[in-house]
Amino acid sequence: MPTTTAVKSFGNYINGEWLTEERVFPSINPAAKKEVVGYFQASSENTAKKALDAARKAFSSWSCTAPFKRAAILTKAADILDSRSEQIAEELTKEVGKPFGASLNEVKRSAETLRYYAVEGVSYTGETFPNDDPNLRVYTVKEPLGVITVITPWNFPLSIPARKIAPALITGNAVVFKPSSDSPLVGYRLVEALHEAGLPKGVLNYVTGSSREIGEILVKHPAVRGVTFTGSTNAGEQIHRSVSLTTRTQMELGGKNPLIVMEDADLDEAVQLTVNGGFGLSGQACTGTSRAIVMKSIKEEFTNRLVQKAKGLKIADGFTKGVSMGPMANEKQLKNVLDYIHIGKNEGATLLCGGEQLTGTGYDEGFYVSPAVFTDVTPGMRIEQEEIFGPVICVIEADDYEEAISIANNVEYGLSASIVTKQLNYIERFVKEAEAGTVKSNRTTTGNLMNAPFGGIKKSSTSTFRESGRVGLEFFTQTKTVYFGH
């Protein structure tokens, strides 16, 4: 069970100091909306400028710091996260409603991400090029960009910041980090660990507050050389358009991810993959399964089993034993899901189960909704095209693979896609033909390895620089070519 502590106020972290503002805002527990997890700084534009100035001043010395010294700090911070994993996981569950087991896994994965980049970063280097002049060496070096703005969402409030901040720091950049206002405490814990690990002042700065007040300065300030953002497509497009010509962007955005189920699929496996992808984390994952495209001959049986599974999921506070789904992360998300349920019904889709705000003991104080399954969904419906970011799965009928892949690709997003089949020819075609940055077979659409590239195509990404893996270092560096004659 979670511990009970007095509500604290948490400061911004600027130039190595914890600072406060005149105004604060609460972080609310979505499972118990009257519970305040903590108070955080409602920062002003002037505060954001101070953070950017601190990062700019710290960059020159940090960029010259030996890579092994940077790596030692990341490794020590990872050890600190591990030593506090239970506490941070509790706080993560309280902030976003995630089941405690998933929160604990996220803390551990984030620590491993820091360690991963501590290793990869010290071997990340340029190339040497042969030439015909015996007195000339031609080679490239990888140099840091400068000041990086990191803006992250609430659904993975520790692992997404870790996979952005770790590669930025190991390559010698200075960072200004703005977490989501729905999950600032978990972001605070990451910064706290890096601070205690010995990160020099100004190298990492943490600023909380409204994007309306500080978002523009964090991406348009002349010191900013790169902006890495994960969030909605609309917000990402706005950032991408507003930055200067010399500011890089890395945008990981929305998804409308399909899972194709062929005639030869193991139906129990296919249903479980759909449930895991669509209802895991309450559907609040950018790679979540939102469309199950099922062959006509097996659609009825698949749908019946899916509905049975959905009705059997345990929905409760994230600390409840055996919980399958926690609450929506905030009231806005709850309203968004309920609005799309209404839209789907009006479009003519059939709601087979769920889609209701849950009430009664254990539910009245939280943002709970039952997992929804729609059938009679046709291509072009809003619930089939638009990202809902909640526990809503659309079952779509297809006559054959050709129709299924056409439906899968006929959306503006291209983040993740999967197919369930035993036939290798379908898998090989799917790998080539699926319009997504991540394609899978016989696996859920969610989840990615920390050492493999991650990112989307179409409106799921700027399709410039991938996150995660060794290639995740590329965004934070620029190449200089050296002609060394003697």
XYZ file of C-alpha atoms in Angstrom:
486
model
C 0.000 0.000 0.000
C 1.188 3.570 -0.635
C 2.708 5.618 2.109
C 0.984 8.732 3.416
C 3.028 11.904 3.722
C 2.337 15.592 4.152
C 1.817 17.490 0.898
C 5.027 19.248 -0.120
C 5.915 22.039 -2.489
C 8.646 21.322 -5.016
C 10.823 23.991 -6.574
C 12.258 24.533 -10.007
C 15.871 23.481 -10.488
C 17.884 26.274 -12.085
C 21.663 26.632 -12.118
C 22.044 23.952 -9.453
C 19.529 25.473 -7.016
C 15.955 24.677 -6.060
C 13.933 27.853 -6.518
C 10.317 28.839 -5.882
C 7.805 31.198 -7.510
C 4.940 33.241 -6.123
C 2.376 30.904 -7.692
C 2.037 27.123 -7.517
C -0.284 24.497 -8.964
C -1.271 21.065 -7.637
C -0.512 17.656 -9.054
C -3.657 15.560 -8.490
C -4.066 11.835 -7.939
C -6.424 10.706 -10.759
C -7.649 7.806 -8.633
C -8.583 10.179 -5.795
C -9.029 13.646 -7.240
C -9.196 15.318 -3.823
C -5.677 14.104 -3.032
C -2.876 16.518 -3.879
C 0.379 14.693 -4.609
C 2.419 17.898 -4.460
C 2.530 21.571 -5.332
C 4.725 22.786 -8.170
C 5.903 26.114 -9.496
C 3.677 27.987 -11.926
C 6.717 29.442 -13.644
C 6.849 32.720 -15.511
C 8.546 33.442 -18.807
C 11.288 35.218 -16.883
C 11.990 32.030 -14.923
C 12.224 30.040 -18.156
C 14.733 32.602 -19.478
C 16.843 32.152 -16.345
C 16.900 28.408 -16.929
C 17.916 28.866 -20.563
C 20.634 31.352 -19.618
C 21.965 28.948 -17.002
C 22.105 26.155 -19.571
C 23.868 28.368 -22.100
C 26.545 29.356 -19.563
C 27.069 25.765 -18.392
C 27.383 24.351 -21.887
C 30.943 25.452 -22.594
C 32.465 23.626 -19.635
C 30.163 20.593 -19.789
C 30.864 20.061 -23.486
C 34.577 19.855 -22.631
C 34.059 17.418 -19.740
C 35.560 13.993 -20.370
C 32.948 11.505 -21.609
C 33.860 9.015 -18.874
C 33.111 11.650 -16.226
C 29.718 12.308 -17.792
C 29.093 8.556 -17.913
C 29.979 8.170 -14.226
C 27.317 10.739 -13.310
C 24.646 8.962 -15.362
C 25.577 5.639 -13.794
C 25.451 7.047 -10.269
C 22.055 8.629 -10.990
C 20.820 5.237 -12.188
C 21.926 3.685 -8.899
C 20.038 6.389 -7.009
C 16.859 5.688 -8.992
C 17.196 1.992 -8.269
C 17.684 2.608 -4.554
C 14.443 4.622 -4.480
C 12.470 2.562 -6.962
C 9.622 1.654 -4.593
C 9.105 5.259 -3.488
C 9.264 6.687 -7.012
C 6.947 3.966 -8.337
C 4.411 4.862 -5.640
C 4.609 8.501 -6.633
C 4.273 7.608 -10.315
C 1.120 5.602 -9.626
C -0.300 8.451 -7.558
C 0.387 11.013 -10.277
C -0.895 9.188 -13.375
C -2.894 6.217 -12.044
C -0.692 3.531 -13.576
C -0.755 0.098 -11.885
C 2.075 -0.090 -9.366
C 3.793 -3.008 -11.110
C 3.954 -1.035 -14.354
C 5.246 1.999 -12.454
C 7.994 -0.061 -10.842
C 9.014 -1.440 -14.230
C 9.190 2.097 -15.595
C 11.532 3.219 -12.824
C 13.815 0.246 -13.412
C 13.783 0.762 -17.180
C 14.663 4.432 -16.726
C 17.656 3.534 -14.577
C 18.776 1.070 -17.248
C 18.365 3.777 -19.891
C 20.817 5.997 -18.023
C 23.278 3.116 -17.803
C 22.791 2.250 -21.470
C 23.694 5.744 -22.646
C 26.570 5.938 -20.181
C 28.092 3.035 -22.116
C 27.054 3.997 -25.650
C 28.053 7.619 -25.237
C 31.725 6.980 -24.526
C 32.157 5.054 -27.789
C 30.142 7.394 -29.989
C 32.599 8.899 -32.402
C 33.227 9.955 -35.968
C 34.929 8.317 -38.953
C 38.323 8.442 -40.648
C 38.436 8.686 -44.454
C 41.227 7.358 -46.670
C 42.767 9.808 -49.138
C 45.711 10.058 -51.544
C 47.787 12.577 -49.568
C 50.192 10.833 -47.144
C 50.467 14.040 -45.115
C 46.737 14.513 -44.656
C 44.259 12.971 -42.236
C 40.560 13.443 -42.907
C 38.123 12.569 -40.166
C 34.884 13.632 -38.538
C 34.110 14.463 -34.935
C 30.758 14.466 -33.187
C 30.073 17.684 -31.307
C 27.139 18.603 -29.055
C 24.524 21.025 -30.334
C 24.334 23.282 -27.274
C 21.155 23.972 -25.315
C 18.394 21.378 -25.690
C 14.783 21.870 -24.610
C 13.110 18.647 -23.473
C 9.286 18.643 -23.258
C 7.628 15.406 -22.171
C 4.122 13.958 -21.622
C 2.471 12.411 -18.580
C 1.900 8.841 -19.756
C 5.530 7.707 -19.315
C 6.698 10.506 -17.021
C 10.055 8.939 -16.163
C 11.104 6.719 -19.057
C 10.476 9.273 -21.827
C 12.460 12.040 -20.065
C 15.241 9.533 -19.339
C 15.552 8.484 -22.983
C 15.815 12.137 -24.037
C 17.912 13.626 -21.238
C 20.477 10.801 -20.978
C 21.677 10.994 -24.616
C 21.604 14.793 -24.472
C 23.858 14.874 -21.419
C 26.294 12.134 -22.411
C 27.012 13.922 -25.698
C 27.823 17.169 -23.880
C 24.662 19.228 -24.246
C 22.986 21.367 -21.581
C 19.270 20.808 -20.993
C 16.152 22.675 -19.943
C 13.476 20.135 -19.036
C 9.759 20.884 -18.821
C 7.663 17.907 -17.684
C 3.920 17.614 -18.099
C 1.963 19.494 -15.454
C 0.102 16.231 -14.784
C 3.286 14.418 -13.702
C 5.889 16.916 -12.470
C 6.882 14.978 -9.346
C 8.260 11.989 -11.231
C 10.278 14.300 -13.474
C 11.529 16.051 -10.366
C 12.847 12.720 -9.036
C 14.917 12.175 -12.177
C 16.450 15.637 -11.885
C 17.022 15.113 -8.175
C 18.934 11.885 -8.865
C 21.168 13.582 -11.440
C 21.758 16.492 -9.059
C 22.799 14.148 -6.264
C 24.998 12.229 -8.689
C 27.126 15.342 -9.110
C 25.879 16.978 -12.289
C 27.467 20.463 -12.488
C 25.160 23.422 -11.965
C 23.327 24.714 -14.989
C 23.831 21.570 -17.078
C 20.296 20.368 -16.360
C 17.488 22.762 -15.471
C 13.929 21.807 -14.539
C 11.029 24.211 -14.987
C 7.353 23.472 -14.368
C 4.303 25.383 -15.450
C 1.809 26.047 -18.197
C 2.860 25.647 -21.824
C 0.803 28.749 -22.549
C 3.103 30.795 -20.325
C 6.529 29.264 -20.852
C 6.224 27.002 -23.889
C 6.988 29.631 -26.500
C 10.173 30.926 -24.877
C 11.437 27.364 -24.349
C 11.382 26.657 -28.081
C 11.993 30.117 -29.594
C 14.796 31.426 -27.363
C 17.938 32.063 -29.472
C 20.032 29.851 -27.182
C 17.983 26.759 -28.028
C 19.649 24.540 -30.633
C 17.340 21.555 -30.333
C 13.812 20.763 -29.143
C 12.824 17.176 -28.401
C 9.121 16.759 -27.753
C 6.709 13.884 -27.198
C 2.995 14.659 -27.171
C 0.043 15.409 -29.404
C 0.438 15.910 -33.132
C -1.178 19.351 -32.969
C 1.267 20.574 -30.330
C 4.206 19.023 -32.174
C 3.258 20.674 -35.454
C 2.997 24.031 -33.695
C 6.462 23.656 -32.168
C 7.982 22.437 -35.431
C 6.670 25.468 -37.300
C 7.684 28.016 -34.668
C 11.372 27.219 -34.143
C 14.133 29.037 -35.959
C 15.887 27.697 -39.050
C 18.926 26.630 -37.005
C 16.962 24.807 -34.285
C 16.542 21.063 -34.706
C 13.312 19.337 -33.755
C 12.586 15.780 -32.748
C 8.848 15.209 -32.539
C 7.273 11.924 -31.455
C 3.538 12.384 -31.767
C 0.240 10.542 -32.085
C -0.767 7.133 -33.355
C -3.770 5.150 -34.562
C -2.164 1.772 -34.439
C -3.618 -1.294 -36.209
C -3.364 -4.967 -35.360
C -4.306 -7.223 -38.269
C -5.686 -10.658 -37.369
C -5.471 -13.218 -40.178
C -7.617 -16.375 -40.554
C -4.866 -18.663 -39.297
C -4.186 -16.689 -36.119
C -4.459 -18.294 -32.709
C -7.586 -16.426 -31.567
C -6.763 -16.565 -27.869
C -3.338 -15.108 -28.576
C -4.752 -12.467 -30.921
C -7.364 -11.382 -28.381
C -4.807 -11.197 -25.584
C -2.449 -9.112 -27.731
C -5.343 -6.780 -28.559
C -6.314 -6.422 -24.900
C -2.725 -5.854 -23.802
C -2.139 -3.264 -26.508
C -5.481 -1.495 -26.305
C -6.345 -1.595 -22.619
C -2.922 -1.778 -21.000
C -2.073 1.512 -19.243
C -5.759 2.364 -19.753
C -5.123 2.837 -23.450
C -2.934 5.842 -22.708
C 0.054 4.905 -24.862
C 0.953 6.428 -28.212
C 1.614 2.901 -29.515
C -1.627 1.508 -28.085
C -3.760 -0.811 -30.223
C -6.811 1.167 -31.267
C -7.873 -0.747 -34.399
C -8.241 -4.524 -34.669
C -8.597 -5.347 -38.367
C -9.983 -8.874 -38.479
C -10.711 -11.292 -41.317
C -14.445 -11.689 -41.990
C -14.445 -15.450 -41.383
C -13.226 -15.110 -37.801
C -14.499 -11.675 -36.858
C -17.553 -12.818 -34.907
C -15.627 -15.301 -32.768
C -12.742 -12.860 -32.247
C -15.132 -10.106 -31.206
C -17.018 -12.325 -28.771
C -13.786 -13.339 -27.076
C -12.544 -9.747 -26.998
C -15.729 -8.529 -25.327
C -15.518 -11.342 -22.774
C -11.927 -10.364 -21.950
C -12.786 -6.665 -21.732
C -15.644 -7.333 -19.320
C -13.345 -9.414 -17.133
C -10.684 -6.740 -16.620
C -10.249 -5.483 -13.069
C -10.479 -1.694 -12.930
C -9.268 -0.054 -9.754
C -6.703 2.126 -8.061
C -3.201 1.289 -9.244
C -2.278 -0.112 -5.835
C -5.089 -2.718 -5.866
C -3.870 -6.297 -6.195
C -4.557 -7.804 -9.600
C -5.601 -4.496 -11.182
C -5.758 -4.512 -14.988
C -6.639 -0.873 -15.597
C -6.312 2.247 -13.529
C -8.064 5.575 -14.070
C -7.623 8.063 -16.862
C -4.733 10.369 -16.038
C -6.912 13.442 -15.648
C -10.436 14.773 -16.091
C -9.689 16.025 -19.593
C -8.728 12.520 -20.730
C -11.876 11.058 -19.193
C -14.033 13.595 -21.003
C -12.194 12.949 -24.265
C -12.897 9.208 -24.088
C -16.569 9.742 -23.221
C -16.907 12.229 -26.078
C -15.507 9.695 -28.563
C -17.886 7.027 -27.281
C -20.728 9.397 -28.129
C -19.182 10.158 -31.533
C -18.840 6.458 -32.344
C -22.463 5.741 -31.544
C -23.614 8.676 -33.657
C -21.494 7.459 -36.570
C -23.350 4.154 -36.556
C -20.788 1.938 -34.881
C -22.094 -0.621 -32.370
C -20.800 -0.345 -28.813
C -20.620 -3.907 -27.529
C -19.341 -3.113 -24.055
C -17.830 -0.425 -21.868
C -17.355 3.233 -22.558
C -19.094 4.308 -19.369
C -17.821 6.470 -16.557
C -17.628 4.205 -13.527
C -19.316 5.282 -10.314
C -19.826 3.909 -6.846
C -17.444 2.889 -4.095
C -13.845 3.121 -5.241
C -14.757 5.019 -8.410
C -16.539 8.236 -7.444
C -13.334 10.056 -6.498
C -11.417 9.087 -9.622
C -11.492 9.393 -13.402
C -12.559 5.850 -14.255
C -14.038 4.539 -17.489
C -14.806 0.970 -18.528
C -12.900 -0.491 -21.520
C -14.891 -0.117 -24.713
C -15.205 -2.360 -27.769
C -16.884 -1.074 -30.933
C -17.890 -3.223 -33.888
C -19.517 -2.323 -37.219
C -16.712 0.230 -37.542
C -16.008 1.248 -41.128
C -13.012 3.092 -42.603
C -13.405 6.848 -42.438
C -15.333 6.990 -39.170
C -13.779 9.456 -36.720
C -13.287 6.743 -34.113
C -11.381 4.785 -36.777
C -9.261 7.746 -37.880
C -8.560 9.929 -34.843
C -6.360 9.226 -31.835
C -8.504 8.731 -28.723
C -5.738 7.914 -26.222
C -7.975 5.822 -24.049
C -9.313 2.255 -23.665
C -11.342 2.144 -26.871
C -10.835 -0.600 -29.486
C -12.489 -0.568 -32.901
C -13.034 -3.946 -34.579
C -12.971 -3.572 -38.365
C -13.848 -6.318 -40.828
C -11.678 -7.155 -43.846
C -12.164 -9.760 -46.592
C -8.477 -10.475 -47.145
C -4.947 -9.272 -46.447
C -5.029 -6.721 -49.266
C -8.081 -4.998 -47.806
C -6.655 -5.206 -44.286
C -3.355 -3.529 -45.161
C -5.214 -0.844 -47.107
C -7.363 -0.080 -44.046
C -4.332 -0.166 -41.766
C -2.476 2.404 -43.872
C -5.448 4.680 -44.566
C -4.868 7.010 -41.607
C -2.654 10.066 -41.175
C -0.570 8.370 -38.482
C 2.191 5.794 -38.830
C 3.669 4.907 -35.465
C 3.251 1.177 -34.744
C 1.517 -1.739 -36.444
C 1.297 -5.484 -35.929
C -0.028 -8.611 -37.610
C -1.056 -11.930 -36.054
C -0.489 -14.873 -38.360
C 1.541 -18.053 -38.766
C 2.189 -17.478 -42.470
C 5.625 -16.074 -43.246
C 4.529 -14.630 -46.587
C 1.978 -12.399 -44.841
C 4.587 -11.301 -42.291
C 7.133 -10.494 -44.991
C 4.588 -8.502 -46.981
C 3.413 -6.697 -43.866
C 6.943 -5.649 -42.945
C 7.343 -4.071 -46.397
C 3.860 -2.652 -46.820
C 2.822 -1.389 -43.379
C 3.190 2.383 -43.178
C 4.595 2.610 -39.669
C 7.923 3.338 -38.021
C 7.626 0.171 -35.930
C 6.183 -3.041 -37.364
C 5.702 -6.284 -35.472
C 4.400 -9.791 -35.993
C 2.644 -11.830 -33.312
C 3.355 -9.164 -30.732
C 1.388 -6.269 -29.299
C 1.748 -2.837 -30.889
C 3.008 -1.415 -27.600
C 6.509 -1.594 -26.184
C 9.967 -0.998 -27.600
C 13.510 -1.956 -26.652
C 15.703 0.762 -25.173
C 18.556 -0.322 -27.468
C 16.481 -0.263 -30.687
C 15.397 2.848 -32.642
C 11.906 4.160 -31.972
C 9.802 6.596 -33.963
C 6.991 7.013 -36.445
C 6.299 8.213 -39.964
C 3.588 10.398 -41.475
C 1.981 12.548 -38.740
C 3.362 10.385 -35.955
C 6.776 12.023 -36.176
C 8.915 14.587 -37.918
C 10.715 11.527 -39.347
C 14.062 13.190 -38.795
C 15.899 11.680 -35.835
C 14.897 8.477 -34.061
C 14.812 8.051 -30.297
C 16.272 5.137 -28.307
C 19.191 2.930 -29.202
C 22.536 4.140 -30.438
C 20.877 6.242 -33.138
C 19.202 8.159 -30.313
C 22.515 9.991 -29.900
C 22.403 11.467 -33.403
C 19.836 14.164 -32.712
C 22.028 15.695 -30.011
C 25.211 15.921 -32.075
C 26.483 17.634 -35.199
C 29.264 16.448 -37.490
C 32.435 18.436 -38.085
C 34.777 17.312 -40.871
C 38.473 17.871 -40.250
C 41.262 18.043 -42.891
C 44.442 17.677 -40.806
C 47.422 18.486 -43.017
C 51.057 18.519 -41.917
